[in-house]
JSON list of C-alpha atoms in Angstrom, two decimals:
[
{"chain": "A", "resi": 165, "resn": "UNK", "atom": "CA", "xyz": [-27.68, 131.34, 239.73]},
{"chain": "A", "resi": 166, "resn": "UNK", "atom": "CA", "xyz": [-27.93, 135.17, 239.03]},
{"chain": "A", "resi": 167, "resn": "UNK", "atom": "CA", "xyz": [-32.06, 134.33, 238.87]},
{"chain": "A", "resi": 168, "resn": "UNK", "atom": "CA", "xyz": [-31.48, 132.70, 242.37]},
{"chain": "A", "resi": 169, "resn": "UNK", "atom": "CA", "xyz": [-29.89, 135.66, 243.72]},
{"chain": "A", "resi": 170, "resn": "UNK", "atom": "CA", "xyz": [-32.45, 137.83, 242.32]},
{"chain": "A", "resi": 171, "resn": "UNK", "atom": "CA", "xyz": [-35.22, 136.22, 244.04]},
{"chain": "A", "resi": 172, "resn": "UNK", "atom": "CA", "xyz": [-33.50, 136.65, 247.45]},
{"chain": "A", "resi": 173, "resn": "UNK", "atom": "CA", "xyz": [-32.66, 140.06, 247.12]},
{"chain": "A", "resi": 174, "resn": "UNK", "atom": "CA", "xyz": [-36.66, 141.43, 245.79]},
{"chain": "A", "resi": 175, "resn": "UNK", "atom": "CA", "xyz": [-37.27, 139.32, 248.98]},
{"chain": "A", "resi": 176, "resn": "UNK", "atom": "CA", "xyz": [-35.93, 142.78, 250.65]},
{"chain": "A", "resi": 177, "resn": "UNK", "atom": "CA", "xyz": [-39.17, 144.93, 248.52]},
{"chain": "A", "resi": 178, "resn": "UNK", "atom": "CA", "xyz": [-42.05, 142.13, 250.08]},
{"chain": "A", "resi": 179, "resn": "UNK", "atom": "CA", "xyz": [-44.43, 143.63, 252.57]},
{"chain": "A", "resi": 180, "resn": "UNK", "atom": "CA", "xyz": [-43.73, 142.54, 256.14]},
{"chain": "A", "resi": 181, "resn": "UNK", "atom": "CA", "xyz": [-47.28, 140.98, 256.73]},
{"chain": "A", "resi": 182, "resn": "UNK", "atom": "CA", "xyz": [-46.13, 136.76, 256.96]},
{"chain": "A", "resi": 183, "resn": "UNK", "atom": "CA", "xyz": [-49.57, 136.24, 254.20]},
{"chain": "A", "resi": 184, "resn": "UNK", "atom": "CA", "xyz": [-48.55, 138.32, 251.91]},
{"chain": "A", "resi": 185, "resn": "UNK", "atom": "CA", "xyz": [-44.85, 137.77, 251.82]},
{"chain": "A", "resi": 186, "resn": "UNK", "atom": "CA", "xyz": [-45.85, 133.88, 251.71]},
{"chain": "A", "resi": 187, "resn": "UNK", "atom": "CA", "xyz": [-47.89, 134.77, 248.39]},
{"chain": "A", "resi": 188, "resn": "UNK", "atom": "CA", "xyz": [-44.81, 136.79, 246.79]},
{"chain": "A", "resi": 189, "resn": "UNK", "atom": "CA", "xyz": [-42.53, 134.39, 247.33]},
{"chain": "A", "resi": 190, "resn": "UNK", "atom": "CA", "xyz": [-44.81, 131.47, 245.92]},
{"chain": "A", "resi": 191, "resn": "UNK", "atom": "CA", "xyz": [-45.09, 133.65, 242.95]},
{"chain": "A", "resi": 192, "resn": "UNK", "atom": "CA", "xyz": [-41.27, 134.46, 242.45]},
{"chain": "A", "resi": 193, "resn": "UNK", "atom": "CA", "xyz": [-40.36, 130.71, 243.31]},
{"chain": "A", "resi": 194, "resn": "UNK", "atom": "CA", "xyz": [-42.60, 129.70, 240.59]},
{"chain": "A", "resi": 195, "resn": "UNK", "atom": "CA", "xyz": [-41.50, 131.65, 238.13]},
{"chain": "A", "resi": 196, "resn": "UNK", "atom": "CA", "xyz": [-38.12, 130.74, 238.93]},
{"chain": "A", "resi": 197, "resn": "UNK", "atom": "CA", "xyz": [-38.30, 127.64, 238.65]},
{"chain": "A", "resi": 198, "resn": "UNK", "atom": "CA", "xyz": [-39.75, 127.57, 235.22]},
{"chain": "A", "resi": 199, "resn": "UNK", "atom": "CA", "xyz": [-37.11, 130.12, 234.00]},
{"chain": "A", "resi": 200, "resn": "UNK", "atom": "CA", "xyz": [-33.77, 129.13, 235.72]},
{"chain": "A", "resi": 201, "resn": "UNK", "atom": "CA", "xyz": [-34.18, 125.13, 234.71]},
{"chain": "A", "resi": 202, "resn": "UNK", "atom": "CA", "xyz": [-35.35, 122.56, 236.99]},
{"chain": "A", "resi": 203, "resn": "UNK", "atom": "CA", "xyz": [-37.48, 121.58, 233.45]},
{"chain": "A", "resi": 204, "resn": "UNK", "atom": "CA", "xyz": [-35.04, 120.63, 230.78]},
{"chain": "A", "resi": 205, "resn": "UNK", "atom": "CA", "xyz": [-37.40, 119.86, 227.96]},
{"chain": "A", "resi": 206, "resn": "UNK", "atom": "CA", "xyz": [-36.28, 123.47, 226.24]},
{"chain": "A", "resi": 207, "resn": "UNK", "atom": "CA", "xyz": [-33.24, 123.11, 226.45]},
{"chain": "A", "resi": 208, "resn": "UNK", "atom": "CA", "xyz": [-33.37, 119.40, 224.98]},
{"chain": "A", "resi": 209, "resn": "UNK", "atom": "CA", "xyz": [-35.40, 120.31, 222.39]},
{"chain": "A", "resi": 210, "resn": "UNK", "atom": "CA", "xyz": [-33.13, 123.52, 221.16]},
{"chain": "A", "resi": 211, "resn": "UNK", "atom": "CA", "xyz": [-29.91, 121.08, 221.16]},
{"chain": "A", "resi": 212, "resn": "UNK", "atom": "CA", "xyz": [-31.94, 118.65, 219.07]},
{"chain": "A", "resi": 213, "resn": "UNK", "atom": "CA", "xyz": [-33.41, 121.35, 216.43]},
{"chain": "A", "resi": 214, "resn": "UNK", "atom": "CA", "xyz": [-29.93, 122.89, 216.29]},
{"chain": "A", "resi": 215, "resn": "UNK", "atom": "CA", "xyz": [-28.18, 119.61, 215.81]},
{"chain": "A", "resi": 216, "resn": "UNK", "atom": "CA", "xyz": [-30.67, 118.19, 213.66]},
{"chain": "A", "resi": 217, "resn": "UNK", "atom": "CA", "xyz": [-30.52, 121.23, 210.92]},
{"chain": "A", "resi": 218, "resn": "UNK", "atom": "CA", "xyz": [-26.42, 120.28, 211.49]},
{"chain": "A", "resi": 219, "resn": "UNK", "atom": "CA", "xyz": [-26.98, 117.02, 210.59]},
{"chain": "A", "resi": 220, "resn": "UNK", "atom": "CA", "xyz": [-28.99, 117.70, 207.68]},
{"chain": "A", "resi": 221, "resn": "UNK", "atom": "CA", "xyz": [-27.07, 120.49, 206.36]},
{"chain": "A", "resi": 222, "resn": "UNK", "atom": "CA", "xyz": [-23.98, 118.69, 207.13]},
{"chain": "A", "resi": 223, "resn": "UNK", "atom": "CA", "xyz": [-22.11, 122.07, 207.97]},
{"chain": "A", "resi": 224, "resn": "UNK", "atom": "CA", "xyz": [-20.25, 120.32, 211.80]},
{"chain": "A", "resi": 225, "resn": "UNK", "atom": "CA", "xyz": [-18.41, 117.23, 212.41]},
{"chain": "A", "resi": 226, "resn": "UNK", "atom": "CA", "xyz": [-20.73, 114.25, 213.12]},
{"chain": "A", "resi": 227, "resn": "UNK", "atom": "CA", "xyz": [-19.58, 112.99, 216.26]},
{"chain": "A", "resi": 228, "resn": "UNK", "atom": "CA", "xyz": [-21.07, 116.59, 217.68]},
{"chain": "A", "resi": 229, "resn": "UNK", "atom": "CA", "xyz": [-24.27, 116.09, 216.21]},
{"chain": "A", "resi": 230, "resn": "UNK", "atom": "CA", "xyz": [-24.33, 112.78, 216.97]},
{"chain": "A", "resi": 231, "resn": "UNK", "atom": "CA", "xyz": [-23.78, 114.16, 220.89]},
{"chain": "A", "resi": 232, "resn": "UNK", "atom": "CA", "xyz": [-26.10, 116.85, 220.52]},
{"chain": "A", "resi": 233, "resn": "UNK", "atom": "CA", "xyz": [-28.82, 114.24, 219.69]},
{"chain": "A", "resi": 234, "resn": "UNK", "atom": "CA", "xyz": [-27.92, 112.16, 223.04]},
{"chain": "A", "resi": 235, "resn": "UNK", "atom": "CA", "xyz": [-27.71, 115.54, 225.05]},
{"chain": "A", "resi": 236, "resn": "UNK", "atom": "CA", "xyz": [-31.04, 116.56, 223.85]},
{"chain": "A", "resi": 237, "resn": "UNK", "atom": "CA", "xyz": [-32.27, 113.20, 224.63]},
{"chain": "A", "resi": 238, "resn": "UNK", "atom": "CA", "xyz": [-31.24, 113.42, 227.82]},
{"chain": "A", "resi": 239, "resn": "UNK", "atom": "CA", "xyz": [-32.76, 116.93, 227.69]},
{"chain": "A", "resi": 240, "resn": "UNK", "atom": "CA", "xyz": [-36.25, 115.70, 226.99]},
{"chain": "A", "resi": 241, "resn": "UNK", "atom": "CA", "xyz": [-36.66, 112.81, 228.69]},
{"chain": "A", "resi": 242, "resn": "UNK", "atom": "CA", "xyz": [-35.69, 114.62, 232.34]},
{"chain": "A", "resi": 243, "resn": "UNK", "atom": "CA", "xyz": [-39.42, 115.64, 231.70]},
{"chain": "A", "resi": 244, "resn": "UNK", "atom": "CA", "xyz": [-40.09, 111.64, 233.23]},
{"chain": "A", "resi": 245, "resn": "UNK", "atom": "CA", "xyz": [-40.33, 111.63, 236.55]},
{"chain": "A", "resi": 246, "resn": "UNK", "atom": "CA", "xyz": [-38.43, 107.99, 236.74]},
{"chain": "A", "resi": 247, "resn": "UNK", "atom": "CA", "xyz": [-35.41, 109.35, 234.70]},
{"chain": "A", "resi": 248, "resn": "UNK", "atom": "CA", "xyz": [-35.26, 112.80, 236.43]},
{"chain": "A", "resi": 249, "resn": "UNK", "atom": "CA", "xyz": [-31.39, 111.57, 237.11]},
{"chain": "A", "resi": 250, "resn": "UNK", "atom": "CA", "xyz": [-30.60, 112.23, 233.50]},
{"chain": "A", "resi": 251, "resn": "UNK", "atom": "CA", "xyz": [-30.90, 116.03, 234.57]},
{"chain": "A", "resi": 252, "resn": "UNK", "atom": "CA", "xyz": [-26.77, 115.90, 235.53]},
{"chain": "A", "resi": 253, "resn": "UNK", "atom": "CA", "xyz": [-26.14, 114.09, 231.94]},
{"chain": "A", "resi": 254, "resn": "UNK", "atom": "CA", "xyz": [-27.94, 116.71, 230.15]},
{"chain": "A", "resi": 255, "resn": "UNK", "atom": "CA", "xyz": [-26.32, 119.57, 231.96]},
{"chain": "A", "resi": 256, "resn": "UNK", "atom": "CA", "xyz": [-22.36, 118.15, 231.79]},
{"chain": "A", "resi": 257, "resn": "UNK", "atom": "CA", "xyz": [-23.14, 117.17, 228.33]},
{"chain": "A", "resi": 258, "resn": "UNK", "atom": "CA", "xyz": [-24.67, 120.63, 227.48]},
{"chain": "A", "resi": 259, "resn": "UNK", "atom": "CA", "xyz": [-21.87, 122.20, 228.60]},
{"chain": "A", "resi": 260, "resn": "UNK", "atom": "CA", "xyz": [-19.49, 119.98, 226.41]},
{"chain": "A", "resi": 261, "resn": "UNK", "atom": "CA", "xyz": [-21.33, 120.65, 223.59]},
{"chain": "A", "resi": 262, "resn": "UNK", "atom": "CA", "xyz": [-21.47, 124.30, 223.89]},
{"chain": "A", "resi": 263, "resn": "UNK", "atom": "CA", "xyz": [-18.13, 124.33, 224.13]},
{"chain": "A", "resi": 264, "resn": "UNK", "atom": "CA", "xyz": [-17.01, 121.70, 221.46]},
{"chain": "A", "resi": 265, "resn": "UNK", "atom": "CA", "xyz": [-19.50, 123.29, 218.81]},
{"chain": "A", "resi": 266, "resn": "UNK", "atom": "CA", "xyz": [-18.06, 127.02, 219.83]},
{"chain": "A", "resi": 267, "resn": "UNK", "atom": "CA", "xyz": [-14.66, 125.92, 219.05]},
{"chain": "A", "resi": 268, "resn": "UNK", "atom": "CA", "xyz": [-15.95, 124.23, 215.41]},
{"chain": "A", "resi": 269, "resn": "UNK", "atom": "CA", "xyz": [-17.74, 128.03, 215.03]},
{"chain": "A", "resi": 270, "resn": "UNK", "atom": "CA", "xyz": [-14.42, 129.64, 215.88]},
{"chain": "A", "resi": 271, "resn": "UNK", "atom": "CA", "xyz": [-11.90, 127.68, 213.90]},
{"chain": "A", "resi": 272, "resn": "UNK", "atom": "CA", "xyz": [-14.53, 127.62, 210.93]},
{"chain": "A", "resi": 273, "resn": "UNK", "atom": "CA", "xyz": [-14.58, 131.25, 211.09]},
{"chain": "A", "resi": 274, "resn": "UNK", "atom": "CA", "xyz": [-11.16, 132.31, 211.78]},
{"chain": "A", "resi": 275, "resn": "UNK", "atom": "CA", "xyz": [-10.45, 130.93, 207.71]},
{"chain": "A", "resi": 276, "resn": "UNK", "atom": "CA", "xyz": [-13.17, 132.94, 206.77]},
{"chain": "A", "resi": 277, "resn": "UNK", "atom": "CA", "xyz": [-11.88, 136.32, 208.58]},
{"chain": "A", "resi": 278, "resn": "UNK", "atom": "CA", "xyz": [-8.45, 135.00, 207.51]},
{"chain": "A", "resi": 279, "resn": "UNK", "atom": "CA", "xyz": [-9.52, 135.47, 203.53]},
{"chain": "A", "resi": 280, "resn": "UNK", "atom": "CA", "xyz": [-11.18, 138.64, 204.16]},
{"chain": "A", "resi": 281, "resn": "UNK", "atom": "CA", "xyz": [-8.16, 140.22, 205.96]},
{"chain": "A", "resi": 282, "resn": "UNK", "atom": "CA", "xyz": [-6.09, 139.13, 203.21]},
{"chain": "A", "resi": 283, "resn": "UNK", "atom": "CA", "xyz": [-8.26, 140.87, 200.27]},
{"chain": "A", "resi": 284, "resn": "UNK", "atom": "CA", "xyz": [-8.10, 143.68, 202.60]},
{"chain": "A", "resi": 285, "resn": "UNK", "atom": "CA", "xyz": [-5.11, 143.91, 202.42]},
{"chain": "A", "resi": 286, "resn": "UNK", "atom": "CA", "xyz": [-4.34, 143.57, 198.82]},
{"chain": "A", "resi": 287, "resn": "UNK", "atom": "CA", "xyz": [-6.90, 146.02, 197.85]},
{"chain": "A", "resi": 288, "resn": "UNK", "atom": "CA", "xyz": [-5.04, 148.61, 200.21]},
{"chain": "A", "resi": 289, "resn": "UNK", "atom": "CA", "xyz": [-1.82, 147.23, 198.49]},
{"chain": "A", "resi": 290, "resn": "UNK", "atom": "CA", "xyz": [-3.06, 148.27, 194.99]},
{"chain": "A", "resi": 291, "resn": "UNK", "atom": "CA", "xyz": [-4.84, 151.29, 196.37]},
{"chain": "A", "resi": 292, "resn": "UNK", "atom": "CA", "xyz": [-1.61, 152.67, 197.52]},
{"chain": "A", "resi": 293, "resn": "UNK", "atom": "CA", "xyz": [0.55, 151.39, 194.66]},
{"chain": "A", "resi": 294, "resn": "UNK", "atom": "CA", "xyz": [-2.66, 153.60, 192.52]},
{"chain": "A", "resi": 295, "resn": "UNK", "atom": "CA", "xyz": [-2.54, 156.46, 194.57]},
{"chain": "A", "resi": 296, "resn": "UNK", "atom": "CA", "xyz": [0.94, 157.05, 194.29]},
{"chain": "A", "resi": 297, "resn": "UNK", "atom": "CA", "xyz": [1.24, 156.48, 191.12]},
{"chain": "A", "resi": 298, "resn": "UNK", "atom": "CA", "xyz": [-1.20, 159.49, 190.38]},
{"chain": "A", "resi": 299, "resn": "UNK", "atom": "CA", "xyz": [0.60, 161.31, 193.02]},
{"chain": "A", "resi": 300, "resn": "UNK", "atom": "CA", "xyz": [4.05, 160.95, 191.78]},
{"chain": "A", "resi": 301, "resn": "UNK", "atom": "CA", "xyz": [2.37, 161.86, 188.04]},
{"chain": "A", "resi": 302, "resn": "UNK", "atom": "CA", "xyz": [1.05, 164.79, 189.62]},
{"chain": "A", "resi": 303, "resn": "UNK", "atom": "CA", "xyz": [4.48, 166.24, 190.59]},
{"chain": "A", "resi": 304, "resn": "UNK", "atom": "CA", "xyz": [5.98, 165.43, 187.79]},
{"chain": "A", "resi": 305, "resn": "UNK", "atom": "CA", "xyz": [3.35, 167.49, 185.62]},
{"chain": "A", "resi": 306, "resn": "UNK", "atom": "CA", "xyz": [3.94, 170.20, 188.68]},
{"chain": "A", "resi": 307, "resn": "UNK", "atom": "CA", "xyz": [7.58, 170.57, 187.82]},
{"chain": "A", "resi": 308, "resn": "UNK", "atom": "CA", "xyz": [6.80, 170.76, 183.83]},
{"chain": "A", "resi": 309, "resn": "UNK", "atom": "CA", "xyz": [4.59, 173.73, 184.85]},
{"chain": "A", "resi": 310, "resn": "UNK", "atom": "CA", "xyz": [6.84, 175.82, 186.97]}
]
């Protein structure tokens, strides 16, 4: 969308001869078309490498590899012309499993940040318990001096 919107507004930089803003926007178009989807191979093929190093390392829940595989599918085969209707599959389905595997990411992740905010902790615990045990040593050996 933002690509889209792009395009319109370097429309507003093209000469004002009709031929050549014709040829600039033939080359924008282009390029935007290639960049902002409309071809949904890459994006298939991404889902399926990253669900099939998943699946292999066995790291996320199956069922969301197992959906990454059909969204990638979907993905590649948009590339035939005769199931270029699979294009809204791929792009609901990418979005679901975006959004699935970012939760997976976060909850896996929150128990890892979870055990290194507790060691944090304790090592400030015994930190403080050390330094004040030096400190209070220290006045002590103060008040044998004066």
């Amino acid at each position: 969308m933002f690509i889209d919107i792009f395009a319109l507004l370097s429309m507003l930089y093209v000469p004002t001869d009709p031929s050549h803003t014709a040829t600039v926007w033939l080359a924008i178009s282009s390029v935007l078309e290639e960049l902002a989807g409309r071809i949904e191979i890459v994006g298939g093929i991404w889902i399926l490498l990253v669900t099939w190093g998943a699946l292999l390392a066995a790291r996320l829940p199956r069922a969301l590899n197992y959906l990454g595989v059909a969204v990638g599918a979907a993905g590649v085969l948009t590339v035939v012309p005769a199931l270029e209707v699979l294009v809204i599959g791929f792009r609901l389905g990418e979005i679901v499993w975006a959004v699935w595997l970012g939760i997976v990411m976060f909850r896996g992740s929150r128990g890892a940040a979870a055990r290194k905010l507790h060691a944090f902790f304790v090592a400030s615990d015994v930190l403080r318990r050390e330094v004040g045990r030096r400190l209070s040593s220290g006045a002590r050996f103060c008040k044998l001096i004066a």
